[in-house]
């Protein structure tokens, strides 16, 4: 291969990247207040984490309610790598995008969302625990 490196512009790569480094923005002026979070729509959502029993000991963990501005594929990739499980993004007509992970990952997912500051503790609803 040639030694040429290039990156896709963020406008082509997808939506909001929660793992991207924050770009240094100029500080607020005297009349402006600094926002605590640069995440999109930080107040108006609730994340539901559920476990669905399959057959025998097999189960699925579903995560729904994340804002559409997040890049679901990057979140899923980080979850899969950190907790050694497989997963996928499901498109549902009623629920929107839903993350599915193999196994009972409810505690892991809630800890991951809190640890990476994607959600606040009161926005995460863990069902069935």
Coordinates of N, CA and C in Angstrom, one line a residue, residues 1 4 8 11 14 16 26 30 40 46 51 58 61 63 68 71 82-83 86 91 96 112 126 129:
X1 N 0.8 -1.2 0.0 CA 0.0 0.0 0.0 C 0.9 1.2 0.0
X4 N -0.2 6.8 2.3 CA -1.1 8.0 2.4 C -2.2 7.7 3.4
X8 N -12.3 10.2 6.7 CA -13.6 10.7 6.2 C -13.9 12.0 7.0
X11 N -18.9 14.9 8.5 CA -20.2 15.0 7.8 C -20.5 13.7 7.0
X14 N -21.0 9.9 9.7 CA -22.2 9.6 10.5 C -22.5 10.7 11.5
X16 N -23.3 12.1 15.6 CA -22.5 12.6 16.7 C -21.7 11.4 17.2
X26 N -14.0 28.4 21.9 CA -13.7 29.6 22.7 C -14.6 29.7 23.9
X30 N -19.0 37.1 29.0 CA -19.5 37.5 30.3 C -21.0 37.2 30.5
X40 N -25.9 16.0 22.8 CA -27.1 16.5 22.3 C -28.3 16.1 23.2
X46 N -34.8 8.8 28.1 CA -34.6 7.8 29.1 C -34.1 6.5 28.4
X51 N -33.4 -7.4 29.8 CA -32.9 -8.7 29.5 C -34.1 -9.5 29.0
X58 N -29.8 -19.1 27.6 CA -29.4 -18.0 26.6 C -30.3 -16.8 26.9
X61 N -29.6 -8.9 25.9 CA -29.8 -7.6 26.6 C -30.1 -6.5 25.5
X63 N -31.0 -2.4 24.6 CA -30.8 -1.1 25.1 C -31.6 -0.2 24.1
X68 N -30.9 9.8 19.0 CA -30.5 9.5 17.6 C -29.2 10.1 17.2
X71 N -23.7 7.9 17.7 CA -23.3 6.9 16.7 C -23.4 5.5 17.3
X82 N -15.3 -4.3 25.2 CA -15.1 -4.2 26.6 C -15.7 -5.4 27.4
X83 N -16.8 -5.9 27.0 CA -17.5 -7.0 27.7 C -17.5 -8.3 27.0
X86 N -21.1 -10.5 21.7 CA -21.5 -10.0 20.4 C -22.8 -9.2 20.5
X91 N -33.1 -2.0 13.7 CA -34.0 -0.9 13.3 C -35.5 -1.3 13.6
X96 N -37.4 2.7 17.2 CA -36.2 3.4 16.6 C -35.1 2.4 16.6
X112 N -21.2 1.2 31.8 CA -20.5 1.8 30.6 C -21.1 3.1 30.3
X126 N -33.0 0.3 34.5 CA -32.6 -1.1 34.3 C -33.8 -1.9 34.7
X129 N -34.1 -6.2 37.4 CA -32.9 -6.5 38.2 C -33.3 -6.4 39.7

